[in-house]
Tab-separated table of C-alpha atoms in Angstrom:
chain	number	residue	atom	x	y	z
C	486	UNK	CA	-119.191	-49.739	53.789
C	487	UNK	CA	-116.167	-51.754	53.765
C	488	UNK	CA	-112.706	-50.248	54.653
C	489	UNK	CA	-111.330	-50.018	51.035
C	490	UNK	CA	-114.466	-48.083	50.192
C	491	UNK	CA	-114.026	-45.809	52.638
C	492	UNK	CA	-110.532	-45.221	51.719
C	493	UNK	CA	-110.915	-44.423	48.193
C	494	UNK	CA	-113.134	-41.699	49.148
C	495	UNK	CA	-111.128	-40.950	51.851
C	496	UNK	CA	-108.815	-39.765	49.084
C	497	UNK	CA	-110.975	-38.736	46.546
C	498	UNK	CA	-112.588	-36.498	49.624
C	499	UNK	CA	-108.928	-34.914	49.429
C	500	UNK	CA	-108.882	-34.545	45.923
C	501	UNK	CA	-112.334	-32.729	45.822
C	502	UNK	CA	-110.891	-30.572	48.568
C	503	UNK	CA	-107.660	-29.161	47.045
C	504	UNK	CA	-108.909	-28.680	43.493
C	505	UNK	CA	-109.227	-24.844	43.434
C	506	UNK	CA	-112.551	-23.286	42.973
C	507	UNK	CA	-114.747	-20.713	44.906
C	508	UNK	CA	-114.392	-21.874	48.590
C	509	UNK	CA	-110.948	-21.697	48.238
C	510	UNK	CA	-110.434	-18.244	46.867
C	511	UNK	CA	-113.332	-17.508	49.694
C	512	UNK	CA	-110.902	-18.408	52.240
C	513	UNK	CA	-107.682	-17.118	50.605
C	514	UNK	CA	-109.956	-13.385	50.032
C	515	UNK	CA	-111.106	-13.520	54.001
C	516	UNK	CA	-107.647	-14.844	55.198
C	517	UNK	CA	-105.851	-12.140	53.807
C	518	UNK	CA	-108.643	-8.911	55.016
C	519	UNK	CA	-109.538	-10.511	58.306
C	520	UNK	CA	-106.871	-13.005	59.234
C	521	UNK	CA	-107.191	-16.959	60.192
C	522	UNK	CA	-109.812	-16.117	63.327
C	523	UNK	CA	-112.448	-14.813	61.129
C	524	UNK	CA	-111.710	-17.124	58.012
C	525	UNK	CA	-112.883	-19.868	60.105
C	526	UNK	CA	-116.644	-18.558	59.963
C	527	UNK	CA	-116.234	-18.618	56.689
C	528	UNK	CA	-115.268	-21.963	56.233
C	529	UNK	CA	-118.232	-22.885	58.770
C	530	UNK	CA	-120.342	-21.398	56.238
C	531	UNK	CA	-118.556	-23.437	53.370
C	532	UNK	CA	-119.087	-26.749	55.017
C	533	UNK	CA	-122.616	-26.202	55.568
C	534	UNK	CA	-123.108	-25.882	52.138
C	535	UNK	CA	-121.425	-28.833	51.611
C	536	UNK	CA	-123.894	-30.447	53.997
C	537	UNK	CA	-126.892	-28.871	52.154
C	538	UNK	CA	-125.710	-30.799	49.206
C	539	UNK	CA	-125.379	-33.937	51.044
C	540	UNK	CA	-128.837	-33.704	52.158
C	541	UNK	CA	-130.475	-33.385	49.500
C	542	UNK	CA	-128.271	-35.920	47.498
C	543	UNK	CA	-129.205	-38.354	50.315
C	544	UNK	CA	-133.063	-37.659	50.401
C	545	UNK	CA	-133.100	-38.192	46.469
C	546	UNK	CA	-133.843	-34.755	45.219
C	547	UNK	CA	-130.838	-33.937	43.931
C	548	UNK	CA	-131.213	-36.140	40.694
C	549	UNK	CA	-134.809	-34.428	40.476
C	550	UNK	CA	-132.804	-30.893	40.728
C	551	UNK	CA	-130.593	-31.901	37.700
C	552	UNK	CA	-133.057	-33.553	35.741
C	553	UNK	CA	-135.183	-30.145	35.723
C	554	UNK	CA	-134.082	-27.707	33.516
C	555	UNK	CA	-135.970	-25.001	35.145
C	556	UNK	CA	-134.241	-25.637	38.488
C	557	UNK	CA	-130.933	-26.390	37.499
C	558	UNK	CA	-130.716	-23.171	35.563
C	559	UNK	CA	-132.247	-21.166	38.594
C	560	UNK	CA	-129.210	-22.236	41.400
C	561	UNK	CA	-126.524	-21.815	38.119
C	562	UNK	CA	-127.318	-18.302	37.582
C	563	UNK	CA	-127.890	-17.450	41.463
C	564	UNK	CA	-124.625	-18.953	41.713
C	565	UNK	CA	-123.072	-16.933	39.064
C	566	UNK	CA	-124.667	-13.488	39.840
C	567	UNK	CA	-123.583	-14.296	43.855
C	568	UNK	CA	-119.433	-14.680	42.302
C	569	UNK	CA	-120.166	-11.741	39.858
C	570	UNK	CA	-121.138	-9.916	42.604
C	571	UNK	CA	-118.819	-10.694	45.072
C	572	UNK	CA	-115.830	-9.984	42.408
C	573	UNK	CA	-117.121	-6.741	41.907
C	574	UNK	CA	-117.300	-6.121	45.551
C	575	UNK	CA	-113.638	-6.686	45.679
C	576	UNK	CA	-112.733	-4.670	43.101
C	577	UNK	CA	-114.621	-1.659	44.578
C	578	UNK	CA	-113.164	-2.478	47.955
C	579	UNK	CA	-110.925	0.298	49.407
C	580	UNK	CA	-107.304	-0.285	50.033
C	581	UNK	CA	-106.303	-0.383	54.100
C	582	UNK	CA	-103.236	-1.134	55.675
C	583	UNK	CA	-103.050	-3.538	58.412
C	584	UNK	CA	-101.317	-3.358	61.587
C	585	UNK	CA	-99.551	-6.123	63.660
C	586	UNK	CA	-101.054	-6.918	67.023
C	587	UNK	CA	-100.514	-9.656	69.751
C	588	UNK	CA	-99.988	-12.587	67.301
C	589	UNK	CA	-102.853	-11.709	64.519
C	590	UNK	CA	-103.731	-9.511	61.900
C	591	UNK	CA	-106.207	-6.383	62.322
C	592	UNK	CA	-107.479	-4.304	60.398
C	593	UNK	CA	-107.063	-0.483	60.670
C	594	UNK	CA	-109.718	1.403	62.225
C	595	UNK	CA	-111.042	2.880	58.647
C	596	UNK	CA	-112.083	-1.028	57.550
C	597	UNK	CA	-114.739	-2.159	59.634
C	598	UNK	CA	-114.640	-6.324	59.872
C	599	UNK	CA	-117.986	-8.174	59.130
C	600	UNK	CA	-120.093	-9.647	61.227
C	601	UNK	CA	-119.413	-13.743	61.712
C	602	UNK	CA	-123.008	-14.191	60.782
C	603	UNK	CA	-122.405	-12.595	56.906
C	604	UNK	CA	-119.186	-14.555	56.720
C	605	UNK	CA	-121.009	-17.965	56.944
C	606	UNK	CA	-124.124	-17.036	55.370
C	607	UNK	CA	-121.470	-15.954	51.955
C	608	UNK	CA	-119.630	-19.572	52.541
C	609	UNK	CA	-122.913	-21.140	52.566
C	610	UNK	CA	-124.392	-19.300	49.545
C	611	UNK	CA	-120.761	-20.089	47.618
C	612	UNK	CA	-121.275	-24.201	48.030
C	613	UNK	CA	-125.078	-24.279	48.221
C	614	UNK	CA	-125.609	-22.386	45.021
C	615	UNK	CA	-123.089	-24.114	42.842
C	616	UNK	CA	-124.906	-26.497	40.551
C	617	UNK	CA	-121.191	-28.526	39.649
C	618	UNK	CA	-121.607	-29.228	43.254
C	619	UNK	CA	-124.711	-31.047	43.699
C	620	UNK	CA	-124.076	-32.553	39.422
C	621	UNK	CA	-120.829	-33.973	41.183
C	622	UNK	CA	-122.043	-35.538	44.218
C	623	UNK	CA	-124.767	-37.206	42.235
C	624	UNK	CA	-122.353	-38.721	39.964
C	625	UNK	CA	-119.690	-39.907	42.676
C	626	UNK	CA	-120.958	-40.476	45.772
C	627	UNK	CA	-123.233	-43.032	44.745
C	628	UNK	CA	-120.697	-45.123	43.830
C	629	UNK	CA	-119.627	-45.515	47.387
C	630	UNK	CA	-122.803	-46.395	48.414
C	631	UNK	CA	-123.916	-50.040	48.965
C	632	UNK	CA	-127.249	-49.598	48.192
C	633	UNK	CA	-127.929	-53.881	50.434
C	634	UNK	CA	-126.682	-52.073	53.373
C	635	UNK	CA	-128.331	-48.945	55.472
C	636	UNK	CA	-127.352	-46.243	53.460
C	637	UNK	CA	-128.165	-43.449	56.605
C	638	UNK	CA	-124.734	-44.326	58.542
C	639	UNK	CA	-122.820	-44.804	54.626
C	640	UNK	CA	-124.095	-41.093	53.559
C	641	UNK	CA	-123.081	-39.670	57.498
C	642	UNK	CA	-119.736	-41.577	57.109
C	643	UNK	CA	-119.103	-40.054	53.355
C	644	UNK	CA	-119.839	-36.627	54.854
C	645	UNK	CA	-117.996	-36.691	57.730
C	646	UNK	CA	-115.165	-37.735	55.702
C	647	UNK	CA	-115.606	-34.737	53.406
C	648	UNK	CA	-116.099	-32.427	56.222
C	649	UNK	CA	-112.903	-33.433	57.582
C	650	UNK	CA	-110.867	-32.930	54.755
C	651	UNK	CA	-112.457	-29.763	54.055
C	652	UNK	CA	-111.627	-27.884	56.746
C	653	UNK	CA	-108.317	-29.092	57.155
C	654	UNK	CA	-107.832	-27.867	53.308
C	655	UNK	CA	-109.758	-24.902	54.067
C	656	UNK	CA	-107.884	-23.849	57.035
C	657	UNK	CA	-104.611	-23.789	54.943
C	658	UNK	CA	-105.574	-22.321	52.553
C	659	UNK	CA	-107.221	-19.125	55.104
C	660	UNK	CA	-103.887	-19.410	56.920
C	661	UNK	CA	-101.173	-18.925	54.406
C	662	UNK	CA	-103.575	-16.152	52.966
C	663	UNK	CA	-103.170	-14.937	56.611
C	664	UNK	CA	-99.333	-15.060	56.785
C	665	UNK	CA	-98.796	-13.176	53.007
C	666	UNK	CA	-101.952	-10.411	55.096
C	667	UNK	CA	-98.594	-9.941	57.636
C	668	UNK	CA	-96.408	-9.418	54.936
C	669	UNK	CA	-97.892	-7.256	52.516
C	670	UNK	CA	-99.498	-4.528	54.473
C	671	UNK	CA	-99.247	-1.417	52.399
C	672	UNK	CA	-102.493	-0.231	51.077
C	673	UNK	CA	-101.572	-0.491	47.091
C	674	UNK	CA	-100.562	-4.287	47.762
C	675	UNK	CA	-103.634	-4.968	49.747
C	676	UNK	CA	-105.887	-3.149	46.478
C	677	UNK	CA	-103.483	-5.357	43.957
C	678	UNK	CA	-104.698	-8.768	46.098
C	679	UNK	CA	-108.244	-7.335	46.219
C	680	UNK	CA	-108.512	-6.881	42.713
C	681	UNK	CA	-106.937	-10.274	42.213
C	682	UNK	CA	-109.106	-12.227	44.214
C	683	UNK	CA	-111.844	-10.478	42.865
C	684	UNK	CA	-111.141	-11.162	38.927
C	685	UNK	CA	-110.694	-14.980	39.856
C	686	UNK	CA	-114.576	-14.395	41.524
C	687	UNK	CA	-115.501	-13.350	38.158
C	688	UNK	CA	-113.812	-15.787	35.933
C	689	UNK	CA	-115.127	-18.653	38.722
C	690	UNK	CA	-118.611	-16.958	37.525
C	691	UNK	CA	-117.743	-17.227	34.141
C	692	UNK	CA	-117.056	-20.891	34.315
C	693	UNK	CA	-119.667	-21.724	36.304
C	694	UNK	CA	-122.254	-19.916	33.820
C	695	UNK	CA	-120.403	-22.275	30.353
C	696	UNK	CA	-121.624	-25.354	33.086
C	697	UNK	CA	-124.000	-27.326	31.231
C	698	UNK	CA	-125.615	-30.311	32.970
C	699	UNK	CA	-125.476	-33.843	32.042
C	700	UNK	CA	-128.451	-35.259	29.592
């Protein structure tokens, strides 16, 4: 891969990145209940979803995953029953008020934080089970690819790339959900940001279930 390659998907890396979608409001949701230094399991989980795609992309299944209608309608609706349910899960959500304590945000004794383990297994399942995912890797990252050259160290520098970008968009996103946490610590603001977050959940699932793949 020759350097202007890399550099226009350098940049498209950080266009893919910032466009808003699940793993953003993912981060911005577990920034502001948990703070930045248990959004970063999250965001663990979100790039090894990412790398799931990858993976498959690179070993060739992915275009055998969109071409089969069976398959490709199996991970959408996964996808969009895992949103759906994780909107409704903030809505239900109690509020809490959070209290200030050597230079992070806790919660209060009543809300119990999750265990890292669930917070990357939920980023994983947000970018492994999104169909636009693996339809958009197959139609872009290809194009990077010189298919006379050894692809192996072309699809680790790609992802690499991405992974980079990622988490650096990722992280802000987790930490300035983090910083409005500090600010708005009465319970009914905390229940008007849950119930936020979790109608963008749902109208992420609703979006993702109009998806139609490519003939």
């Amino acid at each position: 891969m020759d350097l202007h390659t890399w550099l226009t998907f350098f940049v498209a890396s950080w266009l893919i990145s910032l466009s808003p979608g699940a793993g953003a409001i993912s981060c911005m949701t577990t920034g502001l209940r948990h703070g930045w230094r248990l959004g970063v399991w999250n965001i663990l989980g979100l790039q090894l979803g990412i790398a799931a795609i990858l993976l498959v992309v690179a070993a060739g299944l992915g275009a055998i995953l969109a071409a089969s209608e069976t398959a490709f309608s199996v991970i959408k609706w996964f996808g969009v029953a895992y949103l759906l349910w994780l909107g409704i899960q903030q809505w239900r959500s109690p509020a809490h008020s959070l209290v200030e304590g050597s230079g992070s945000s806790k919660t209060s004794k009543n809300a119990t934080p999750p265990a890292r383990g669930q917070l990357v297994l939920r980023g994983f399942l947000i970018n492994a089970s999104n169909p636009k995912g693996l339809v958009f890797m197959l139609a872009v990252l290809p194009q990077f690819i010189n298919p006379a050259a050894p692809q192996l160290p072309q699809y680790l520098l790609c992802g690499l790339s991405l992974f980079i970008t990622d988490i650096v968009v990722m992280n802000g996103y987790t930490l300035l959900a983090a910083r409005v946490l500090r600010a708005l610590r009465a319970p009914h603001h905390q229940l008007w940001l849950q119930r936020s977050f979790g109608t963008l959940f749902i109208g992420a699932a609703l979006l993702l279930s109009a998806f139609r793949r490519s003939s």
